[in-house]
Coordinates of C-alpha atoms in Angstrom, one line a residue:
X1 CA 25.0 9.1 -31.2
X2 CA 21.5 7.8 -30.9
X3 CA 19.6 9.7 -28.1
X4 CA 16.9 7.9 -26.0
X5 CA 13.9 9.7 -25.4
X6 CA 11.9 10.2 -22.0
X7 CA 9.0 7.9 -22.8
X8 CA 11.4 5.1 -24.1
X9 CA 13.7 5.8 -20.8
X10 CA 10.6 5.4 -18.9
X11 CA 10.2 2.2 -20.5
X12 CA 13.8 0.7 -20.2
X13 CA 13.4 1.4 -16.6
X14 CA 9.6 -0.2 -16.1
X15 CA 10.9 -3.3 -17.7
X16 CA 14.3 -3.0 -15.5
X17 CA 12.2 -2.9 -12.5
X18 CA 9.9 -5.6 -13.7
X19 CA 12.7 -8.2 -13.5
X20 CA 14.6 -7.0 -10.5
X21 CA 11.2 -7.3 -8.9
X22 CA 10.7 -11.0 -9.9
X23 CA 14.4 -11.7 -9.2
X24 CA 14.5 -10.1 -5.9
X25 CA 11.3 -11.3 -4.9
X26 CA 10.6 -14.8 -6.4
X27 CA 11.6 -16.9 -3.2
X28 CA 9.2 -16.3 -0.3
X29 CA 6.3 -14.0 0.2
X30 CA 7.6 -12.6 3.6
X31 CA 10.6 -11.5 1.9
X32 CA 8.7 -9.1 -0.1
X33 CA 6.3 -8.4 3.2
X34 CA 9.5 -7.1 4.7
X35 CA 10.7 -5.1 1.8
X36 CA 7.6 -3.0 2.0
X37 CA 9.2 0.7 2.2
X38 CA 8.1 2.2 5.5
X39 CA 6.3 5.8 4.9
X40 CA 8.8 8.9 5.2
X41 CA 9.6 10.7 8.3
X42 CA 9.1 14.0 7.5
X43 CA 7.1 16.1 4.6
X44 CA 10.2 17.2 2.8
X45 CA 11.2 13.2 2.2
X46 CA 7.3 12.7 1.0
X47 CA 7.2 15.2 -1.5
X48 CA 10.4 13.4 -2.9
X49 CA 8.6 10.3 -3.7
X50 CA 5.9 12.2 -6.1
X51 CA 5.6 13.5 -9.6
X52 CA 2.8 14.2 -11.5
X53 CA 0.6 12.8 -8.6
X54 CA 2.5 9.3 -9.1
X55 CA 4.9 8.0 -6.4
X56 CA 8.1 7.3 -7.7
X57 CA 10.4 6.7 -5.5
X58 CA 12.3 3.5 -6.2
X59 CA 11.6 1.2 -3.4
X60 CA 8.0 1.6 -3.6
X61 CA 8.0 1.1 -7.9
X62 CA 9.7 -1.8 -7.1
X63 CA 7.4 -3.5 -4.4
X64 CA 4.8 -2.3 -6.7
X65 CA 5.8 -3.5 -9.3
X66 CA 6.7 -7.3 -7.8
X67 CA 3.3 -7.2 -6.5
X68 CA 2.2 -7.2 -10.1
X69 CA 4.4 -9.6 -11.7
X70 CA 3.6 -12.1 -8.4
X71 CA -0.2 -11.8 -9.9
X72 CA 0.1 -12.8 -13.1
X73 CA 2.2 -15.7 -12.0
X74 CA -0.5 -16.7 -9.3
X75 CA -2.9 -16.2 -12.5
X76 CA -1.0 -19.1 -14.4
X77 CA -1.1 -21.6 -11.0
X78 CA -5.0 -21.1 -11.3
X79 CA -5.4 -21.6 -15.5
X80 CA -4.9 -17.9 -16.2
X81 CA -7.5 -16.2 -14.7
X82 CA -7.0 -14.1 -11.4
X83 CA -7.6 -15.9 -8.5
X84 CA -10.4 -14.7 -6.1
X85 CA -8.4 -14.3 -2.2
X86 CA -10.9 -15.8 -0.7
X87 CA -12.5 -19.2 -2.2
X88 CA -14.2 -22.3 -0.8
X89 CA -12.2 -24.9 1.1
X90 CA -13.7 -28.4 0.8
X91 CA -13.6 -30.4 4.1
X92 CA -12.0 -33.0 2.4
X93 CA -9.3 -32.6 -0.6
X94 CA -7.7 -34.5 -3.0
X95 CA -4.6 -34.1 -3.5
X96 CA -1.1 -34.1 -1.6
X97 CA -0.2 -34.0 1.6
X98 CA 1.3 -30.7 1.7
X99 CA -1.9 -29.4 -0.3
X100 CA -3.9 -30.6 2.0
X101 CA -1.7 -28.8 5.4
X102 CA -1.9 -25.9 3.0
X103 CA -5.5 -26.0 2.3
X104 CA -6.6 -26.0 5.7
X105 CA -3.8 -23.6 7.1
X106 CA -5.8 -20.9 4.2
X107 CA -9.2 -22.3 5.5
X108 CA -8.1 -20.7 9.1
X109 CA -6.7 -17.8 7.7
X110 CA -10.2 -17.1 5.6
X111 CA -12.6 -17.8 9.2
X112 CA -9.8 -15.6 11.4
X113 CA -10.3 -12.6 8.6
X114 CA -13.9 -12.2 7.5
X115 CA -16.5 -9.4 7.8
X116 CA -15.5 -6.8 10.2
X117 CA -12.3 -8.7 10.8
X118 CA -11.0 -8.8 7.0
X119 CA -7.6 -7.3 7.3
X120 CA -9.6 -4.5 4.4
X121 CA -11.8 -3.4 7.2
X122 CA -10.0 -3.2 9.9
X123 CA -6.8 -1.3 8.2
X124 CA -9.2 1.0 6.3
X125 CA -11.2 1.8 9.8
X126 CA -7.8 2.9 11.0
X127 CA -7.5 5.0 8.1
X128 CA -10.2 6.8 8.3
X129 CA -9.7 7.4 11.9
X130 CA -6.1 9.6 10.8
X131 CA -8.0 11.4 8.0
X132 CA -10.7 12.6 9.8
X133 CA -8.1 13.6 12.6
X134 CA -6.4 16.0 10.3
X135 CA -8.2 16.4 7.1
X136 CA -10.4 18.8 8.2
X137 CA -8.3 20.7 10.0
X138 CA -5.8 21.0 7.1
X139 CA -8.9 21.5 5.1
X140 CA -9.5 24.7 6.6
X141 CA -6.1 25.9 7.0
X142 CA -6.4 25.6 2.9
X143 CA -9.4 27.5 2.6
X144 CA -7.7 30.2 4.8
X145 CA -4.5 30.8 3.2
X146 CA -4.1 33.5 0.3
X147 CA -3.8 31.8 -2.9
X148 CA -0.3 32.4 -4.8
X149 CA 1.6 31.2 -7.5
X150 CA 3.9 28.5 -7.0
X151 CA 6.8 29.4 -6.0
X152 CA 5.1 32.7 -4.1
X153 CA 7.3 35.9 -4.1
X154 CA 4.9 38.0 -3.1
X155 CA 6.1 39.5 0.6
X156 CA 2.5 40.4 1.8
X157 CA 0.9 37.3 0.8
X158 CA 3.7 35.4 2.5
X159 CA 3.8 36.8 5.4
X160 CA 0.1 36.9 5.6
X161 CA 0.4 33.2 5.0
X162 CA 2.8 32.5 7.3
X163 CA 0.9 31.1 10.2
X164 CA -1.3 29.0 8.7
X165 CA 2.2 27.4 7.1
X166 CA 3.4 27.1 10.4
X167 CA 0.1 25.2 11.5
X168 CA 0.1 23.6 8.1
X169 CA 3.9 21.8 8.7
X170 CA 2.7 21.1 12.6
X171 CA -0.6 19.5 11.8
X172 CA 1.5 17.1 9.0
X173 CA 4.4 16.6 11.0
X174 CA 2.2 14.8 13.5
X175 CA -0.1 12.9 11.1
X176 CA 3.4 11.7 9.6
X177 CA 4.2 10.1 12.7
X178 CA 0.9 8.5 13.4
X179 CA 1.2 7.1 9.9
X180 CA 4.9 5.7 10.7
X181 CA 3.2 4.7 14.2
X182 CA 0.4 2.7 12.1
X183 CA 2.6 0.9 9.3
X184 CA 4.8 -0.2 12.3
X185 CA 1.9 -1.7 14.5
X186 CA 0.2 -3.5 11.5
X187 CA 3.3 -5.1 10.0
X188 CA 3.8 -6.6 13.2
X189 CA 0.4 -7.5 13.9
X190 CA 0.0 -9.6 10.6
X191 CA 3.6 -10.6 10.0
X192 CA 3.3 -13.9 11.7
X193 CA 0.0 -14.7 9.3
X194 CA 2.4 -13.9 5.9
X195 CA 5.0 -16.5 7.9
X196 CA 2.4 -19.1 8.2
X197 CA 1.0 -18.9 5.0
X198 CA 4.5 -18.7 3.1
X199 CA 6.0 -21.7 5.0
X200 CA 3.0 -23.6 4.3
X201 CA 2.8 -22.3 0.3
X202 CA 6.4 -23.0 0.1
X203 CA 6.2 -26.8 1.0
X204 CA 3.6 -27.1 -1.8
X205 CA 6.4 -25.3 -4.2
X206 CA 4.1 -22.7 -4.6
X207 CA 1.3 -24.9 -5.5
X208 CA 3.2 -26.6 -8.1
X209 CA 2.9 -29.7 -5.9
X210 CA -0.7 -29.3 -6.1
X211 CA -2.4 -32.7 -8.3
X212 CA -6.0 -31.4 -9.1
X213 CA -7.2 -28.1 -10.5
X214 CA -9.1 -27.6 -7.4
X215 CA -5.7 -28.0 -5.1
X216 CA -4.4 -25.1 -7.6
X217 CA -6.9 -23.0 -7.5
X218 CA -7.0 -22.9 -3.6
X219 CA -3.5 -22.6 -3.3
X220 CA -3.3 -19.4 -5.9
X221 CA -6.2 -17.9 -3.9
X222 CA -3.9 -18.1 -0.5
X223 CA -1.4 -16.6 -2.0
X224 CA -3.7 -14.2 -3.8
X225 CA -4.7 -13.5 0.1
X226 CA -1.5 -12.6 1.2
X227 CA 0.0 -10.7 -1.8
X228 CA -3.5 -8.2 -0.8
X229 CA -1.4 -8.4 2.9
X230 CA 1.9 -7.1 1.3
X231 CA -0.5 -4.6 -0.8
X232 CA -2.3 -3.2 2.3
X233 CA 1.1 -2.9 4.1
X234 CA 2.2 -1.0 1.2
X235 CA -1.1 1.2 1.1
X236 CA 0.0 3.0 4.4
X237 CA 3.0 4.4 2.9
X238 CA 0.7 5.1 -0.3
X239 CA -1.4 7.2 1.1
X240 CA 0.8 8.9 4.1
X241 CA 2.8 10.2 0.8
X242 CA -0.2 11.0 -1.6
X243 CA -1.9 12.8 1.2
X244 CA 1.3 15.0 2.2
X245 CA 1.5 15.8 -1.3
X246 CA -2.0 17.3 -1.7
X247 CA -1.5 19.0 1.6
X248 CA 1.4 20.8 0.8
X249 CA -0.2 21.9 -2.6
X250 CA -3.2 23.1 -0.4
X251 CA -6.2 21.2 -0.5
X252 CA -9.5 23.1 -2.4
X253 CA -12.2 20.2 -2.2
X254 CA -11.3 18.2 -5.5
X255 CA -9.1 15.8 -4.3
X256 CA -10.6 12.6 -4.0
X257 CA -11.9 11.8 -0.3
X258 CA -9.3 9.0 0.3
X259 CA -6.9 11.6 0.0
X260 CA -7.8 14.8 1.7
X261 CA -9.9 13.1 4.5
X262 CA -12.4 16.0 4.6
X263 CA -15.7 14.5 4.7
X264 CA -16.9 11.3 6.3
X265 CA -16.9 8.9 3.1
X266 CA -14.9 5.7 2.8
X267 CA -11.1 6.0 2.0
X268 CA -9.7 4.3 -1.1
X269 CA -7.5 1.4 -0.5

């Protein structure tokens, strides 16, 4: 019997995923919105959803990887480059009806969510705010604790250890729940923008009712605009899970900033 290796498994499965994800997700944009796994509960689950510093866990390859294929077919709508999310809506357009509605619906979206306002900004100023709460608290419970090897069986190093565990696990239990506090407050504050841009995308059939290059392009860039939406949502659980895993591995100063929170610098998206 043939055997499959790992790297060819990995493979079967990436392309599996690839068309579930465009299956499951090819009819509206708030489908996929609300399919966005919320972060786990509890440090035990997070750790779960890691290996090898990648998150793995199904749900979130999935979204991830719908989020990708919904790209590349936004890329086609606009001549098979990338569309820019935000682009320059003409006063007047040319084209359909339903272009037009949509047009202007993404010309409202763009003046509600620019400079300090951009959905970016405001999502990675919250952000911040958690990591700087607790990274450098964890920080130093790091720099405290007796290094080991993983898994520790060493009784006086253990036990020596053992309270700056306990602060460890208290410390990330409650940065879980502010990060499960956060994913619920934003999708709620921004799911009514995904519904108006998707009913408004979906009467121009995805832009494929669109009769001008420029109608195209500006319809690929509003969805470009919202797929970042379903990306940011997604970003929350990202890094709730990345930083619980760099936590519980005990954080030494090379981790990059977005995930152990320690200093003051911007946080990766």
């Amino acid at each position: 019997m043939m055997c499959i290796s790992s790297i060819n498994k990995r493979r079967i499965l990436a392309l599996a995923l690839t068309f579930s994800a465009l299956s499951a997700y090819s009819a509206t944009l708030s489908d996929l919105y609300n399919s966005v796994p919320r972060p786990p509960s509890d440090a035990a689950t997070a750790l779960t959803w890691v290996q090898d510093g990648k998150i793995v866990q199904p749900d979130f390859v999935e979204i991830d990887t719908a989020i990708a294929a919904l790209r590349a077919k936004i890329a086609e709508l606009n001549g098979g480059e990338t569309p820019p999310a935000r682009i320059a809506v003409p006063a007047s357009l040319a084209d359909s009806a339903v272009v037009q509605a949509a047009a202007a619906s993404y010309s409202d979206y763009l003046a509600m969510n620019e400079d300090d306002k951009a959905p970016q900004a405001v999502l990675g100023k919250r952000k911040r705010w958690i990591q700087a709460a607790f990274g450098r608290t964890q920080m130093s419970i790091s720099e405290k604790m007796t290094t080991c090897a993983t898994p520790c069986t060493d009784e006086a190093i253990l036990a020596a250890n053992e309270p700056l565990t306990r602060a460890r696990d208290q410390e990330l239990k409650t940065e879980i729940r502010g990060w499960n506090a956060m994913f619920d407050d934003w999708k709620k504050k921004r799911f009514g923008v995904v519904m108006t841009a998707d009913s408004r995308v979906a009467a121009t059939a995805e832009g494929g009712a669109a009769t001008t290059a420029q109608g195209r392009s500006i319809m690929a860039s509003y969805q470009a605009a919202i797929l970042d939406e379903v990306e940011l949502l997604l970003s929350i659980s990202k890094l709730a899970v990345l930083r619980a895993d760099a936590i519980m591995a005990g954080l030494d100063g090379t981790e990059p900033d977005g995930i152990s929170g320690a200093t003051k610098k911007k946080s990766a998206k």
